[in-house]
Short mmCIF file of C-alpha atoms in Angstrom, two decimals:
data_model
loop_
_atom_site.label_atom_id
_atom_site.label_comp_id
_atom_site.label_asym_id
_atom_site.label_seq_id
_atom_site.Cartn_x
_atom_site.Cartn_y
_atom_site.Cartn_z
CA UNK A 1 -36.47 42.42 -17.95
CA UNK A 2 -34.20 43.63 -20.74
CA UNK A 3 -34.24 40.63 -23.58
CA UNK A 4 -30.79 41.23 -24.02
CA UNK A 5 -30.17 41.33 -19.95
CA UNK A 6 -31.70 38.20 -20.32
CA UNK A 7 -29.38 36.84 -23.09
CA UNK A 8 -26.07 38.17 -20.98
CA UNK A 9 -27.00 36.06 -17.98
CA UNK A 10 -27.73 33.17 -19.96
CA UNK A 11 -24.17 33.22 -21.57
CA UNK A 12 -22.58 33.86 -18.08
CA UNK A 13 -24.37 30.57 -16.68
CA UNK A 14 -23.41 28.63 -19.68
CA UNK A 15 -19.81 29.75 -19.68
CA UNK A 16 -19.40 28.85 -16.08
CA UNK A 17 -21.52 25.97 -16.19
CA UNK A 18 -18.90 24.89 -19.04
CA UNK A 19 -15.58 25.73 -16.59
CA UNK A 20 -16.85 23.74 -13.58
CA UNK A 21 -17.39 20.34 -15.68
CA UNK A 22 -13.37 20.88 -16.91
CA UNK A 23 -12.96 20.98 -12.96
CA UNK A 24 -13.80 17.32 -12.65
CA UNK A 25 -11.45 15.70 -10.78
CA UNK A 26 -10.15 12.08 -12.44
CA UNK A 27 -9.96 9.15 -9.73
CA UNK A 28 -7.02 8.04 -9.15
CA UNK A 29 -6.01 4.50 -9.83
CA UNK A 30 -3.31 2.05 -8.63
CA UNK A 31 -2.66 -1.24 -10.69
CA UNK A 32 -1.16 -3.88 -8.63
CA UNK A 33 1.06 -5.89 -10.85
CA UNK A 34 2.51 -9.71 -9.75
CA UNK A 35 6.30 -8.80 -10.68
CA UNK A 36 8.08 -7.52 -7.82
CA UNK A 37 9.56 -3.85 -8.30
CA UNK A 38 11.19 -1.54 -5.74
CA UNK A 39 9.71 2.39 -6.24
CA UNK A 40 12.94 5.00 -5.08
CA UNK A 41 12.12 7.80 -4.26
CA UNK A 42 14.67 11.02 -5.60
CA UNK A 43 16.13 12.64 -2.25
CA UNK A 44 18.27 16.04 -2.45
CA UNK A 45 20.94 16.76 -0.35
CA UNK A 46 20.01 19.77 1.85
CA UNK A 47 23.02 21.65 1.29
CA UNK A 48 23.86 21.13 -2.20
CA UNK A 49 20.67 20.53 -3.92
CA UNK A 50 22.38 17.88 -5.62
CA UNK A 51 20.45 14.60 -6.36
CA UNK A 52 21.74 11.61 -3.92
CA UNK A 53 21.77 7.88 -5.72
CA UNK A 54 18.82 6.21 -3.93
CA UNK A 55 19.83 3.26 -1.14
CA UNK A 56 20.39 -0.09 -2.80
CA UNK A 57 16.66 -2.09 -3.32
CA UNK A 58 15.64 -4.82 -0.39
CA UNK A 59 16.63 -7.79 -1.25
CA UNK A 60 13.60 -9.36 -0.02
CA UNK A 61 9.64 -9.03 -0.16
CA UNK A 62 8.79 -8.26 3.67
CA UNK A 63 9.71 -4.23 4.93
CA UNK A 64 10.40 -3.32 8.55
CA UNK A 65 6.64 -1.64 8.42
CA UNK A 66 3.93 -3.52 6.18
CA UNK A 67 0.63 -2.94 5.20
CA UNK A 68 -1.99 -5.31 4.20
CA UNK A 69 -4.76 -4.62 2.24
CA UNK A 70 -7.44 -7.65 1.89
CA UNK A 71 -10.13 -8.04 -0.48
CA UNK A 72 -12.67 -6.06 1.27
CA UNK A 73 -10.26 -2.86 1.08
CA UNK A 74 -9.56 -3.10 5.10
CA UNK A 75 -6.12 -2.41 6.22
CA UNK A 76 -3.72 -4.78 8.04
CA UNK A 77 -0.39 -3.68 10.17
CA UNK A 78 2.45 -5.73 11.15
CA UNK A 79 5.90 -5.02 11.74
CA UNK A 80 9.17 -7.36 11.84
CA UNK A 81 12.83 -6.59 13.41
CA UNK A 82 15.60 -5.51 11.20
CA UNK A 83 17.61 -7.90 9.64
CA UNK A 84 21.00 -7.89 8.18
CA UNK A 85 20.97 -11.74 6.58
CA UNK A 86 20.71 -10.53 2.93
CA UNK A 87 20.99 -12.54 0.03
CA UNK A 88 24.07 -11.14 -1.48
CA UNK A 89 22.71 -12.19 -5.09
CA UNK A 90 18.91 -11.78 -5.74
CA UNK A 91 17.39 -14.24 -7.80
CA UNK A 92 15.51 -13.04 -11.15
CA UNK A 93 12.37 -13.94 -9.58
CA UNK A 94 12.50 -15.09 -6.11
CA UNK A 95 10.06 -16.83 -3.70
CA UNK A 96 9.21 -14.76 -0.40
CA UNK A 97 10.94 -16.47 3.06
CA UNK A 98 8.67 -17.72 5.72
CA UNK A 99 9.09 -15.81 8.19
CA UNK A 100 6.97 -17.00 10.84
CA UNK A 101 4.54 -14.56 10.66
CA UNK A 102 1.33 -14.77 13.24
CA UNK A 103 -2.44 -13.90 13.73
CA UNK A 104 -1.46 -11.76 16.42
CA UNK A 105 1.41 -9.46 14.37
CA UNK A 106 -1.62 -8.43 12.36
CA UNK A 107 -3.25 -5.49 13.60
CA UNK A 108 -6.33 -4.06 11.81
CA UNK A 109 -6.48 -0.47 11.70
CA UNK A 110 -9.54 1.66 10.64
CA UNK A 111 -9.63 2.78 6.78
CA UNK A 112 -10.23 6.20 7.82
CA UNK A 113 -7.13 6.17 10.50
CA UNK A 114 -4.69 4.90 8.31
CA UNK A 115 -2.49 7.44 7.55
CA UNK A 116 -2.56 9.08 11.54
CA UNK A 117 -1.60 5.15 12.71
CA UNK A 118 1.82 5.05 10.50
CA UNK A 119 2.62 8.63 11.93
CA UNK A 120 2.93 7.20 15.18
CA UNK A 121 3.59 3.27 14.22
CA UNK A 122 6.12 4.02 11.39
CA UNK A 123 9.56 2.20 12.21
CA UNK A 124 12.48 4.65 12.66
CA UNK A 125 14.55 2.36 10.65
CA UNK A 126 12.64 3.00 7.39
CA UNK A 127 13.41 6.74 7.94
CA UNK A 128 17.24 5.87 8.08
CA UNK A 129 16.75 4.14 4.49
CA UNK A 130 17.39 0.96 6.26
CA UNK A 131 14.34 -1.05 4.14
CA UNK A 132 11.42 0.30 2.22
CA UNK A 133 7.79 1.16 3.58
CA UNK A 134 5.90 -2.52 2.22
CA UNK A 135 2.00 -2.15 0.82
CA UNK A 136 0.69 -5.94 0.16
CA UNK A 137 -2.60 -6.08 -1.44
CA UNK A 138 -5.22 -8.92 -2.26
CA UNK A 139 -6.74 -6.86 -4.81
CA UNK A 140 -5.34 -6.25 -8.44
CA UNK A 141 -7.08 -2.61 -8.49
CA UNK A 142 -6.34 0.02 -5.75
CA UNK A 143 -8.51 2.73 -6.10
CA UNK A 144 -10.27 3.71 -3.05
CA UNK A 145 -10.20 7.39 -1.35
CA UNK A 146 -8.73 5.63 1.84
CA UNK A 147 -5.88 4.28 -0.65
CA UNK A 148 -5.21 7.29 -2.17
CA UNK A 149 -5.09 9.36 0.79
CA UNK A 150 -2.29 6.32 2.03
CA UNK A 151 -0.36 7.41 -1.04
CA UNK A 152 -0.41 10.87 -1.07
CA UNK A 153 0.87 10.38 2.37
CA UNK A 154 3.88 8.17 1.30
CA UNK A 155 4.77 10.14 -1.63
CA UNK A 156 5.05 13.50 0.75
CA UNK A 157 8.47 12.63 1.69
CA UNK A 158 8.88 15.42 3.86
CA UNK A 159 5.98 14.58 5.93
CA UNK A 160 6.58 10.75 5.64
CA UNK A 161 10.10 10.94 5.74
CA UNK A 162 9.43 7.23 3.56
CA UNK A 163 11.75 7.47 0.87
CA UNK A 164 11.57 3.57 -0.26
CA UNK A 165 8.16 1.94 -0.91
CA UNK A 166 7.33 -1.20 -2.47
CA UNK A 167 3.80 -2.21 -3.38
CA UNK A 168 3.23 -5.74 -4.34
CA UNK A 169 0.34 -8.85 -3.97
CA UNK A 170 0.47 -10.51 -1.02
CA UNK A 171 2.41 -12.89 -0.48
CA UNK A 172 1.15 -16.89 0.33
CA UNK A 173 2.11 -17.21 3.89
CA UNK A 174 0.40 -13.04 4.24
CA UNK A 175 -2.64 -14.99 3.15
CA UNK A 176 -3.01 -17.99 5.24
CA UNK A 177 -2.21 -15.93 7.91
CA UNK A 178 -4.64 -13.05 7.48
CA UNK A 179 -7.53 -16.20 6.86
CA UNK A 180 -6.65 -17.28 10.24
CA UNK A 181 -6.58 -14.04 12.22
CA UNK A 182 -10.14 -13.16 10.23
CA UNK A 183 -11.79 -16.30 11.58
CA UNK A 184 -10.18 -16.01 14.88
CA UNK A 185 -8.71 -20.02 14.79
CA UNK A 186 -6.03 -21.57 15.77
CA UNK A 187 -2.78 -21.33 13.51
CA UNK A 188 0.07 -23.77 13.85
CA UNK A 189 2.41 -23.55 10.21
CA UNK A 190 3.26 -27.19 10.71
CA UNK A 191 -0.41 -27.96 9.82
CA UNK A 192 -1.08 -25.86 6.73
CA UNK A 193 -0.24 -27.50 3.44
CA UNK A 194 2.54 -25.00 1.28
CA UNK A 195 3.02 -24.67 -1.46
CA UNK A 196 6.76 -25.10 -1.73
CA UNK A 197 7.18 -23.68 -5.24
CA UNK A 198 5.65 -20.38 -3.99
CA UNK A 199 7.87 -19.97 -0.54
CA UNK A 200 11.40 -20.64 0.32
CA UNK A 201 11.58 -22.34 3.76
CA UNK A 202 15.30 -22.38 5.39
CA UNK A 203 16.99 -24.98 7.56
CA UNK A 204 16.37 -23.59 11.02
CA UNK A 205 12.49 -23.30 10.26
CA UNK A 206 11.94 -27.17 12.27
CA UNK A 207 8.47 -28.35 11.49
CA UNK A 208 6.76 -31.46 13.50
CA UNK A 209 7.51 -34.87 11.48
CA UNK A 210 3.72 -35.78 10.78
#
């Protein structure tokens, strides 16, 4: 063969050789940070084009549809009824309610199934702007593919139709409860110790006198 054949074919390996290492793709990664913040999305208004101001932020840390995400990366479901009892002045940094949550609301859902699950799970009300989509995680680091296919999946509004999305760390009652549905015991509130500086308990919560 040709030396200089031989040199041309060389060059052409190196030179794509070079192109498909700039191709790397860069993981992407979600830091989970304690302080609460509300993520709007920008909507348009079909006709006009014009940007519409974004519905006001949820005065509160639980969503109509909520995801949790535990240590292990595994995906948790629950969902709670609308409710109109706002607090008509939000703290600076408020404690979550108790809100009564259960072993049974929880329903795991397969990492790889995640996204198909809120097509079909997804509360209409979050699609009427009525409270945002609510991702609660365990972990301070949220970088796995499952994750990032989740978020791809919220951020495609038009597919979503999620236009408000909060992701925060779980919350203390999230926790106790997701313990108890993991090892499949018996949960009664009025047993469980609180911490009362972390939760805000209200009048018509009645626990047993012990």
């Amino acid at each position: 063969m040709n030396k200089y054949i031989l040199i041309f074919l060389l060059l052409c390996f190196l030179f794509f050789e070079s192109c498909s290492k700039k191709e790397t793709v860069i993981d992407e990664v979600y830091i989970i940070k304690s302080k609460v913040k509300t993520l709007a999305k920008k909507h348009y208004n079909s006709k006009n084009g014009k940007e519409l101001p974004p519905p006001p932020p949820y005065p509160g840390f639980y969503g109509l549809t909520n995801i949790i995400i535990d240590k292990q990366g595994e995906f948790y479901f629950y969902q709670r009824k609308y409710d109109f009892t706002w607090n008509c002045i939000p703290e600076e940094n408020p404690n979550p309610d108790f809100i009564n949550l259960k072993p049974v609301d929880l329903i795991k859902v397969p990492k790889n199934s995640i996204v198909d699950f809120l097509k079909e799970n997804t509360s209409p009300a979050i699609k009427k702007n009525y409270g945002p989509f609510i991702i609660a995680s365990q972990l301070d680091t949220l970088k796995t593919k499952e994750f990032i296919n989740l978020m791809r999946y919220v951020n495609n509004t038009k597919k979503s139709q999620i236009r408000i999305y909060l992701i925060r760390r779980t919350t203390q009652e999230e926790n106790v409860v997701l313990q108890f549905k993991k090892s499949d015991s018996v949960y009664d509130p009025d047993e469980i110790k609180w911490d009362k500086d972390s939760i805000t308990f209200f009048e018509e919560v009645n626990f047993k006198k012990k």
